[in-house]
Tab-separated table of C-alpha atoms (C1' of nucleotides) in Angstrom:
chain	number	residue	atom	x	y	z
A	1	MET	CA	0.000	0.000	0.000
A	2	ILE	CA	1.296	3.380	-0.878
A	3	GLY	CA	0.166	5.953	1.628
A	4	PHE	CA	-0.090	9.558	0.635
A	5	GLY	CA	1.681	10.673	3.764
A	6	SER	CA	4.678	8.523	2.988
A	7	SER	CA	7.225	11.316	3.246
A	8	ASP	CA	7.616	10.125	6.789
A	9	VAL	CA	9.385	6.880	6.104
A	10	SER	CA	9.835	5.802	9.708
A	11	SER	CA	6.256	4.722	10.229
A	12	MET	CA	2.949	3.952	8.656
A	13	THR	CA	1.051	5.823	11.311
A	14	ALA	CA	-1.141	8.696	10.290
A	15	ILE	CA	0.195	12.210	10.365
A	16	VAL	CA	-1.484	14.778	12.549
A	17	PHE	CA	-1.118	18.510	12.260
A	18	SER	CA	-2.509	21.215	14.451
A	19	GLY	CA	-1.715	24.869	14.801
A	20	LEU	CA	-2.135	27.062	17.852
A	21	GLN	CA	-2.207	30.812	17.772
A	22	PRO	CA	0.233	32.422	20.165
A	23	THR	CA	-2.407	34.186	22.196
A	24	GLY	CA	-0.197	34.460	25.235
A	25	THR	CA	-0.824	32.147	28.078
A	26	LEU	CA	-3.019	29.088	27.671
A	27	HIS	CA	-6.251	28.916	29.638
A	28	ILE	CA	-8.139	25.922	30.928
A	29	GLY	CA	-10.513	26.093	27.988
A	30	ASN	CA	-7.566	25.533	25.660
A	31	TYR	CA	-6.231	22.853	27.944
A	32	PHE	CA	-9.327	20.710	28.432
A	33	GLY	CA	-10.662	21.503	24.983
A	34	ALA	CA	-7.595	20.848	22.883
A	35	VAL	CA	-4.165	20.581	24.436
A	36	GLN	CA	-4.980	17.612	26.617
A	37	ASN	CA	-6.054	15.852	23.463
A	38	PHE	CA	-2.835	16.816	21.703
A	39	VAL	CA	-0.908	15.214	24.520
A	40	LYS	CA	-2.824	11.996	24.002
A	41	LEU	CA	-2.419	12.076	20.232
A	42	GLN	CA	1.349	12.393	20.336
A	43	THR	CA	1.590	8.797	21.549
A	44	GLN	CA	-0.611	7.441	18.759
A	45	TYR	CA	0.342	9.419	15.688
A	46	LYS	CA	3.161	11.325	14.082
A	47	CYS	CA	2.237	14.768	15.337
A	48	TYR	CA	3.264	18.202	14.159
A	49	TYR	CA	2.227	21.040	16.412
A	50	ALA	CA	2.927	24.555	15.217
A	51	ILE	CA	2.705	27.823	17.067
A	52	VAL	CA	1.291	29.802	14.181
A	53	ASP	CA	2.732	33.275	14.505
A	54	TYR	CA	2.092	34.115	10.857
A	55	HIS	CA	-1.593	33.678	11.531
A	56	ALA	CA	-1.402	36.055	14.460
A	57	ILE	CA	-0.297	38.977	12.297
A	58	THR	CA	-3.482	39.014	10.238
A	59	VAL	CA	-5.040	41.312	12.807
A	60	GLU	CA	-3.474	44.279	14.535
A	61	HIS	CA	-0.786	43.199	16.951
A	62	ASP	CA	2.164	44.416	18.941
A	63	PRO	CA	5.526	42.964	17.814
A	64	GLU	CA	6.997	42.689	21.293
A	65	GLU	CA	3.852	41.085	22.586
A	66	LEU	CA	3.800	38.576	19.747
A	67	ARG	CA	7.415	37.668	20.374
A	68	ARG	CA	6.723	37.080	24.036
A	69	ASN	CA	3.452	35.258	23.431
A	70	THR	CA	5.111	32.883	20.993
A	71	LEU	CA	7.665	31.784	23.537
A	72	GLU	CA	5.079	31.706	26.329
A	73	MET	CA	2.894	29.465	24.232
A	74	GLY	CA	5.800	27.098	23.717
A	75	MET	CA	6.470	26.976	27.424
A	76	ASP	CA	2.808	26.445	28.281
A	77	LEU	CA	2.486	23.626	25.779
A	78	LEU	CA	5.527	21.858	27.145
A	79	ALA	CA	4.241	22.369	30.668
A	80	CYS	CA	0.951	20.771	29.636
A	81	GLY	CA	2.772	17.653	28.573
A	82	LEU	CA	3.721	17.965	24.928
A	83	ASP	CA	6.921	15.999	24.711
A	84	PRO	CA	9.526	16.961	22.108
A	85	ARG	CA	10.633	13.345	21.988
A	86	GLN	CA	7.159	12.275	20.914
A	87	CYS	CA	5.963	15.129	18.724
A	88	VAL	CA	7.376	17.928	16.625
A	89	LEU	CA	6.746	21.289	18.265
A	90	PHE	CA	7.839	24.366	16.362
A	91	VAL	CA	7.152	27.954	15.418
A	92	GLN	CA	5.484	28.369	12.039
A	93	SER	CA	7.596	31.279	10.828
A	94	GLN	CA	10.732	29.176	11.341
A	95	VAL	CA	9.579	26.985	8.496
A	96	PRO	CA	9.255	29.323	5.509
A	97	GLU	CA	7.813	26.511	3.406
A	98	HIS	CA	4.452	27.264	5.013
A	99	THR	CA	4.199	30.681	3.433
A	100	GLU	CA	5.646	29.532	0.154
A	101	LEU	CA	3.120	26.738	-0.094
A	102	ALA	CA	0.348	29.154	0.884
A	103	TRP	CA	1.134	31.286	-2.139
A	104	ILE	CA	1.085	28.292	-4.424
A	105	LEU	CA	-2.166	27.022	-2.949
A	106	SER	CA	-3.760	30.432	-3.258
A	107	ALA	CA	-3.657	29.823	-6.989
A	108	VAL	CA	-5.921	26.811	-6.626
A	109	THR	CA	-8.175	28.372	-4.023
A	110	SER	CA	-11.545	29.709	-5.076
A	111	TYR	CA	-12.124	33.362	-4.268
A	112	GLY	CA	-15.765	32.552	-3.700
A	113	ASP	CA	-14.904	29.852	-1.184
A	114	LEU	CA	-12.863	32.310	0.840
A	115	GLN	CA	-15.669	34.828	0.834
A	116	ARG	CA	-17.889	32.228	2.401
A	117	MET	CA	-15.636	31.621	5.381
A	118	THR	CA	-17.628	32.700	8.386
A	119	GLN	CA	-14.605	33.319	10.561
A	120	PHE	CA	-13.434	35.992	8.167
A	121	LYS	CA	-16.777	37.655	8.350
A	122	GLU	CA	-16.790	37.468	12.139
A	123	LYS	CA	-13.239	38.598	12.755
A	124	GLY	CA	-13.475	41.367	10.199
A	125	GLU	CA	-16.746	42.606	11.635
A	126	GLY	CA	-16.417	46.018	13.205
A	127	GLN	CA	-12.697	46.207	12.518
A	128	GLU	CA	-11.717	49.516	11.009
A	129	PHE	CA	-8.943	47.866	9.068
A	130	VAL	CA	-9.405	44.472	7.462
A	131	SER	CA	-6.252	43.023	5.975
A	132	CYS	CA	-5.897	40.857	2.933
A	133	GLY	CA	-4.100	38.415	5.174
A	134	LEU	CA	-7.197	37.902	7.267
A	135	PHE	CA	-9.011	37.001	4.080
A	136	THR	CA	-6.407	34.511	2.857
A	137	TYR	CA	-5.797	33.117	6.324
A	138	PRO	CA	-7.514	29.794	5.514
A	139	VAL	CA	-5.090	29.263	2.633
A	140	LEU	CA	-2.129	29.532	4.973
A	141	GLN	CA	-3.906	27.149	7.272
A	142	ALA	CA	-4.293	24.702	4.397
A	143	ALA	CA	-0.590	25.073	3.672
A	144	ASP	CA	0.242	24.377	7.322
A	145	ILE	CA	-1.572	21.079	7.109
A	146	LEU	CA	-0.600	20.023	3.612
A	147	ALA	CA	3.091	20.829	4.002
A	148	TYR	CA	3.264	17.706	6.170
A	149	LYS	CA	0.692	15.794	4.150
A	150	ALA	CA	-1.225	15.436	7.360
A	151	SER	CA	-4.313	13.277	7.137
A	152	LYS	CA	-5.805	14.096	10.505
A	153	VAL	CA	-6.415	17.498	11.987
A	154	PRO	CA	-7.678	17.800	15.541
A	155	VAL	CA	-9.704	21.005	15.663
A	156	GLY	CA	-12.779	22.425	17.251
A	157	GLU	CA	-16.187	22.742	15.689
A	158	ASP	CA	-15.452	26.296	14.570
A	159	GLN	CA	-12.561	25.140	12.394
A	160	VAL	CA	-14.365	22.396	10.524
A	161	GLN	CA	-15.247	24.763	7.712
A	162	HIS	CA	-11.576	25.598	7.234
A	163	ILE	CA	-10.622	21.951	7.039
A	164	GLU	CA	-13.321	21.440	4.444
A	165	LEU	CA	-11.683	24.187	2.448
A	166	THR	CA	-8.310	22.488	2.861
A	167	ARG	CA	-9.815	19.343	1.402
A	168	ARG	CA	-11.174	21.256	-1.557
A	169	ILE	CA	-7.796	22.857	-2.122
A	170	ALA	CA	-6.010	19.519	-1.895
A	171	ARG	CA	-8.504	17.927	-4.255
A	172	ARG	CA	-8.176	20.681	-6.820
A	173	PHE	CA	-4.392	20.621	-6.663
A	174	ASN	CA	-4.363	16.845	-7.053
A	175	SER	CA	-6.684	16.858	-10.024
A	176	ARG	CA	-4.763	19.593	-11.802
A	177	PHE	CA	-1.212	18.556	-11.073
A	178	GLY	CA	-1.415	14.923	-10.029
A	179	GLU	CA	-1.942	13.094	-6.769
A	180	THR	CA	0.126	14.943	-4.199
A	181	PHE	CA	-1.823	15.614	-1.028
A	182	PRO	CA	-4.110	13.498	1.115
A	183	GLU	CA	-7.471	15.038	1.874
A	184	PRO	CA	-7.162	15.652	5.594
A	185	GLU	CA	-10.008	14.773	7.861
A	186	VAL	CA	-11.153	16.406	11.030
A	187	LEU	CA	-10.277	14.537	14.165
A	188	LEU	CA	-13.183	15.489	16.358
A	189	SER	CA	-12.465	14.803	19.959
A	190	GLU	CA	-15.212	14.870	22.518
A	191	ALA	CA	-16.401	18.407	22.050
A	192	LEU	CA	-15.513	20.108	25.307
A	193	ARG	CA	-16.521	23.688	25.584
A	194	ILE	CA	-15.447	25.372	28.767
A	195	MET	CA	-17.457	28.526	29.183
A	196	SER	CA	-16.527	31.883	30.627
A	197	PRO	CA	-17.185	31.918	34.387
A	198	ALA	CA	-18.397	35.509	34.189
A	199	GLU	CA	-20.618	34.957	31.175
A	200	PRO	CA	-21.330	31.248	30.872
A	201	THR	CA	-23.211	31.551	27.609
A	202	ARG	CA	-19.952	32.414	25.890
A	203	LYS	CA	-16.955	30.221	25.322
A	204	MET	CA	-13.993	30.843	27.595
A	205	SER	CA	-11.743	33.311	25.840
A	206	LYS	CA	-8.922	35.624	26.672
A	207	SER	CA	-10.281	38.372	24.487
A	208	LEU	CA	-13.360	38.851	26.642
A	209	GLY	CA	-11.242	40.026	29.567
A	210	PRO	CA	-9.526	38.638	32.670
A	211	LYS	CA	-12.759	37.592	34.369
A	212	HIS	CA	-13.619	35.373	31.458
A	213	TYR	CA	-10.776	32.903	31.543
A	214	ILE	CA	-8.546	31.004	33.929
A	215	ALA	CA	-4.955	30.606	32.828
A	216	ILE	CA	-3.274	27.259	33.377
A	217	THR	CA	-0.576	29.099	35.287
A	218	GLU	CA	-2.971	31.220	37.315
A	219	SER	CA	-2.278	31.671	41.006
A	220	GLU	CA	-4.344	29.665	43.461
A	221	ASP	CA	-5.895	32.808	44.924
A	222	SER	CA	-6.920	34.039	41.550
A	223	ILE	CA	-8.435	30.694	40.561
A	224	ARG	CA	-10.462	30.612	43.779
A	225	GLU	CA	-11.613	34.175	43.209
A	226	LYS	CA	-12.766	33.502	39.660
A	227	ILE	CA	-14.604	30.314	40.587
A	228	LYS	CA	-16.162	32.022	43.577
A	229	THR	CA	-17.544	34.857	41.508
A	230	ALA	CA	-18.651	32.593	38.672
A	231	VAL	CA	-22.194	33.211	37.551
A	232	THR	CA	-24.703	30.656	38.793
A	233	ASP	CA	-28.441	30.982	39.275
A	234	ILE	CA	-31.168	31.130	41.850
A	235	GLY	CA	-30.749	27.492	42.887
A	236	PRO	CA	-31.183	23.877	41.744
A	237	ARG	CA	-34.207	23.076	39.661
A	238	PRO	CA	-35.023	19.459	40.492
A	239	ASP	CA	-38.285	19.755	38.603
A	240	THR	CA	-36.585	19.895	35.227
A	241	ASN	CA	-33.154	18.733	36.391
A	242	GLU	CA	-31.769	21.145	33.853
A	243	LYS	CA	-28.745	23.139	34.948
A	244	SER	CA	-28.209	26.749	34.025
A	245	PRO	CA	-25.164	27.382	31.800
A	246	GLY	CA	-23.032	28.614	34.690
A	247	VAL	CA	-23.825	25.679	36.935
A	248	ALA	CA	-23.373	23.233	34.085
A	249	ASN	CA	-19.954	24.753	33.495
A	250	LEU	CA	-18.976	24.244	37.125
A	251	PHE	CA	-20.133	20.640	36.962
A	252	LEU	CA	-18.134	20.125	33.796
A	253	LEU	CA	-14.999	21.408	35.475
A	254	LEU	CA	-15.652	19.162	38.430
A	255	LYS	CA	-16.123	16.183	36.162
A	256	LEU	CA	-12.810	16.909	34.478
A	257	THR	CA	-10.841	17.301	37.683
A	258	ALA	CA	-12.468	15.472	40.590
A	259	PRO	CA	-12.870	11.773	41.471
A	260	LYS	CA	-16.099	10.282	40.231
A	261	GLU	CA	-17.571	9.754	43.720
A	262	ILE	CA	-17.198	13.422	44.528
A	263	TYR	CA	-18.753	14.433	41.268
A	264	ASP	CA	-21.636	11.994	41.706
A	265	GLN	CA	-22.288	13.292	45.194
A	266	PHE	CA	-22.762	16.831	43.904
A	267	GLU	CA	-24.897	15.585	41.023
A	268	ASP	CA	-27.055	13.771	43.511
A	269	ASP	CA	-27.387	16.849	45.700
A	270	TYR	CA	-28.392	18.837	42.690
A	271	ALA	CA	-30.964	16.287	41.598
A	272	ARG	CA	-32.468	16.302	45.087
A	273	GLY	CA	-32.553	20.099	45.042
A	274	VAL	CA	-30.415	20.494	48.141
A	275	LEU	CA	-27.214	21.654	46.501
A	276	LYS	CA	-25.653	24.841	47.779
A	277	TYR	CA	-23.400	26.450	45.211
A	278	GLU	CA	-20.849	27.721	47.675
A	279	PRO	CA	-19.560	24.220	48.561
A	280	LEU	CA	-19.732	23.236	44.903
A	281	LYS	CA	-17.552	26.162	44.007
A	282	ARG	CA	-15.129	25.328	46.767
A	283	ALA	CA	-14.811	21.785	45.460
A	284	VAL	CA	-14.364	22.943	41.873
A	285	ALA	CA	-11.641	25.357	42.934
A	286	ASP	CA	-9.923	22.718	45.078
A	287	TYR	CA	-9.756	20.131	42.336
A	288	LEU	CA	-8.923	22.607	39.638
A	289	VAL	CA	-6.010	23.931	41.654
A	290	LYS	CA	-4.911	20.362	42.303
A	291	THR	CA	-5.145	19.431	38.634
A	292	LEU	CA	-3.185	22.445	37.481
A	293	GLU	CA	-0.523	22.093	40.139
A	294	PRO	CA	1.758	19.687	38.218
A	295	ILE	CA	1.458	21.881	35.145
A	296	ARG	CA	2.410	24.895	37.174
A	297	ALA	CA	5.345	23.056	38.681
A	298	ARG	CA	6.600	21.913	35.294
A	299	ARG	CA	6.136	25.348	33.869
A	300	ALA	CA	8.124	26.914	36.683
A	301	GLN	CA	11.014	24.584	36.005
A	302	LEU	CA	11.259	25.310	32.300
A	303	LYS	CA	14.128	27.518	31.280
A	304	GLU	CA	13.670	29.883	28.382
A	305	ALA	CA	16.924	28.877	26.763
A	306	GLU	CA	15.989	25.237	26.862
A	307	VAL	CA	12.569	25.920	25.357
A	308	ARG	CA	14.127	27.943	22.551
A	309	GLU	CA	16.405	25.000	21.859
A	310	ILE	CA	13.442	22.629	21.678
A	311	LEU	CA	11.636	24.951	19.252
A	312	ILE	CA	14.697	25.309	17.061
A	313	GLU	CA	15.139	21.556	16.932
A	314	GLY	CA	11.436	21.130	16.175
A	315	ALA	CA	11.673	23.574	13.300
A	316	ARG	CA	14.684	21.710	11.914
A	317	THR	CA	12.754	18.448	11.874
A	318	ALA	CA	9.596	20.031	10.493
A	319	ARG	CA	11.471	21.861	7.817
A	320	ALA	CA	13.136	18.758	6.496
A	321	VAL	CA	9.693	17.308	5.857
A	322	ALA	CA	8.125	20.484	4.492
A	323	ARG	CA	11.053	21.018	2.163
A	324	ARG	CA	10.504	17.627	0.546
A	325	THR	CA	6.851	18.464	0.015
A	326	LEU	CA	7.724	21.789	-1.558
A	327	GLU	CA	10.277	20.222	-3.894
A	328	GLU	CA	7.588	17.902	-5.129
A	329	VAL	CA	5.035	20.693	-5.410
A	330	ARG	CA	7.334	23.016	-7.343
A	331	GLU	CA	8.165	20.208	-9.705
A	332	ARG	CA	4.503	19.469	-10.283
A	333	ILE	CA	3.469	23.030	-11.012
A	334	GLY	CA	6.411	23.721	-13.269
A	335	VAL	CA	8.367	26.383	-11.419
A	336	GLY	CA	12.006	26.625	-10.543
A	337	ARG	CA	13.486	23.959	-12.792
A	338	VAL	CA	14.693	26.211	-15.609
A	339	VAL	CA	17.250	28.011	-13.506
A	340	LEU	CA	18.528	25.042	-11.550
B	1	A	C1'	-3.025	60.390	-9.059
B	2	G	C1'	-7.418	63.501	-7.714
B	3	G	C1'	-11.954	64.457	-4.634
B	4	C	C1'	-14.960	63.879	-0.118
B	5	C	C1'	-15.514	62.290	5.056
B	6	C	C1'	-13.682	60.605	9.868
B	7	G	C1'	-10.126	60.182	14.404
B	8	U	C1'	-12.645	62.435	21.999
B	9	A	C1'	-12.113	57.255	28.432
B	10	G	C1'	-11.173	49.975	27.213
B	11	C	C1'	-16.048	50.258	23.764
B	12	U	C1'	-20.312	53.320	21.624
B	13	C	C1'	-20.806	58.268	21.350
B	14	A	C1'	-21.932	63.715	23.334
B	15	A	C1'	-19.821	68.704	24.154
B	16	C	C1'	-24.236	75.531	20.842
B	17	U	C1'	-21.286	80.599	17.290
B	18	G	C1'	-14.169	79.157	20.049
B	19	G	C1'	-15.631	79.560	26.757
B	20	C	C1'	-14.527	74.449	33.134
B	21	A	C1'	-13.955	67.561	28.345
B	22	G	C1'	-19.207	64.606	29.649
B	23	A	C1'	-22.781	60.215	29.489
B	24	G	C1'	-24.026	55.019	28.774
B	25	C	C1'	-21.742	50.318	28.764
B	26	A	C1'	-17.336	47.759	30.457
B	27	G	C1'	-13.891	47.996	34.921
B	28	C	C1'	-12.801	48.325	40.378
B	29	C	C1'	-14.831	48.628	45.698
B	30	G	C1'	-19.142	47.979	48.852
B	31	A	C1'	-24.452	46.362	50.089
B	32	C	C1'	-27.805	42.270	48.979
B	33	U	C1'	-27.051	36.598	47.997
B	34	C	C1'	-25.485	29.676	50.419
B	35	C	C1'	-22.009	31.490	46.030
B	36	A	C1'	-23.308	34.340	42.007
B	37	A	C1'	-26.618	37.202	38.608
B	38	A	C1'	-29.987	41.246	38.540
B	39	U	C1'	-30.567	45.655	41.478
B	40	C	C1'	-28.777	49.671	44.614
B	41	G	C1'	-24.607	52.847	46.499
B	42	G	C1'	-19.665	54.545	45.653
B	43	C	C1'	-14.795	55.061	43.007
B	44	A	C1'	-11.654	55.424	39.076
B	45	G	C1'	-11.042	56.305	34.152
B	46	G	C1'	-8.189	61.449	29.050
B	47	U	C1'	-1.279	63.810	25.611
B	48	U	C1'	-9.420	65.060	22.504
B	49	G	C1'	-4.395	60.596	16.705
B	50	G	C1'	0.635	63.726	16.598
B	51	G	C1'	3.544	68.394	15.593
B	52	G	C1'	3.161	73.544	14.619
B	53	G	C1'	0.090	78.066	14.238
B	54	U	C1'	-4.163	81.852	15.188
B	55	U	C1'	-6.513	83.497	19.925
B	56	C	C1'	-7.073	86.233	26.483
B	57	G	C1'	-8.888	81.195	25.679
B	58	A	C1'	-8.817	75.475	20.774
B	59	A	C1'	-11.822	68.864	20.956
B	60	U	C1'	-13.859	73.049	17.945
B	61	C	C1'	-10.439	77.591	13.351
B	62	C	C1'	-5.666	77.256	10.004
B	63	U	C1'	-1.434	74.089	8.517
B	64	C	C1'	1.587	69.806	8.044
B	65	C	C1'	2.135	64.674	9.376
B	66	C	C1'	0.062	59.755	10.850
B	67	G	C1'	-4.042	56.372	10.613
B	68	G	C1'	-8.815	54.877	8.598
B	69	G	C1'	-13.304	54.880	5.259
B	70	C	C1'	-15.871	56.095	0.600
B	71	C	C1'	-15.795	57.801	-4.658
B	72	U	C1'	-13.345	58.764	-9.409
B	73	G	C1'	-9.172	58.070	-12.528
B	74	C	C1'	-4.615	55.623	-14.242
B	75	C	C1'	-1.515	51.225	-14.751
B	76	A	C1'	-1.225	45.927	-14.943
RNA sequence: AGGCCCGUAGCUCAACUGGCAGAGCAGCCGACUCCAAAUCGGCAGGUUGGGGGUUCGAAUCCUCCCGGGCCUGCCA
């Protein structure tokens, strides 16, 4: 059998790619929603994880902040358990093949398809300046994935549309220039959406403000404060047994961090209508702090220099693969050869 | 390349003919609450995009610069 992703000769296992924007420090929504899954995947597949700094520049940004966030993101990911011996962790801009491939792919990307991307519409909404880069963002994302001929892409619901576009791009390239890329499929993990404690109808996000997220490296006091002030409701509703968004969010966090017996006890209290939220919150905070403790400890031990070294090494490995893909792609589309 | 419009608190905007830079939301503190939310009370928030000029006095008028939007033209 000849696999499409055969540029990695060392194994027959599927190739996974995922990119993370360097948004600064990771929060527990990122952790439980995605990163924890990445940690699991690295033992099962050949995984490439990129900190996508070129994506971050499509909206207004501060250079110093981006620089710091990129490194911070690397440190947070390592603290969460990504292991450079098991996966390839690198910074996107260190592998220029991404942007080169993006340009090439833009030639087989439909303008109409891009216009239909809802994320572009959402992110551009209300912005006084909308860059071209924001518009072509999904093409770079396709390049990220296809540069490694990845066949599986673990992403959230909101990114499914972009992966669909990647498939269309891959398909069009293949049919025009010959079979080159696999059509990557979405690796949907159990869809975990941690909500903002302050506004539990919205997904946890840094951009909403400090009250709306809990960083994985947050101090114990701060975690307790944010859980304590988390929005709840008037009290349990045993009649419908339906939790309000805020309470459901607290239960979700408890489920993710506490022993089953503890969780069941609170569920039972809720069902019987005798649950007081104060003790629930205390338990959630306790177990959350406990869960994050090893991450915090690991994070505290990481040295910047050592992390930089890991990222450099990751980029070296990634680049070797991406370069082979680009050689093949250039050959197929008929560029470069004449002057070699 | 030419024309028109805009820039005020984190956000949305107000400030007469040139006369003390303000409100709502967000934020912070407190009361209430099992904890919260809502509500109520309080606090804080500014190089009015930047430089120069006119004036007793400029967010307001003039000028240059920066940033942004719209229209027309030119080139490919």
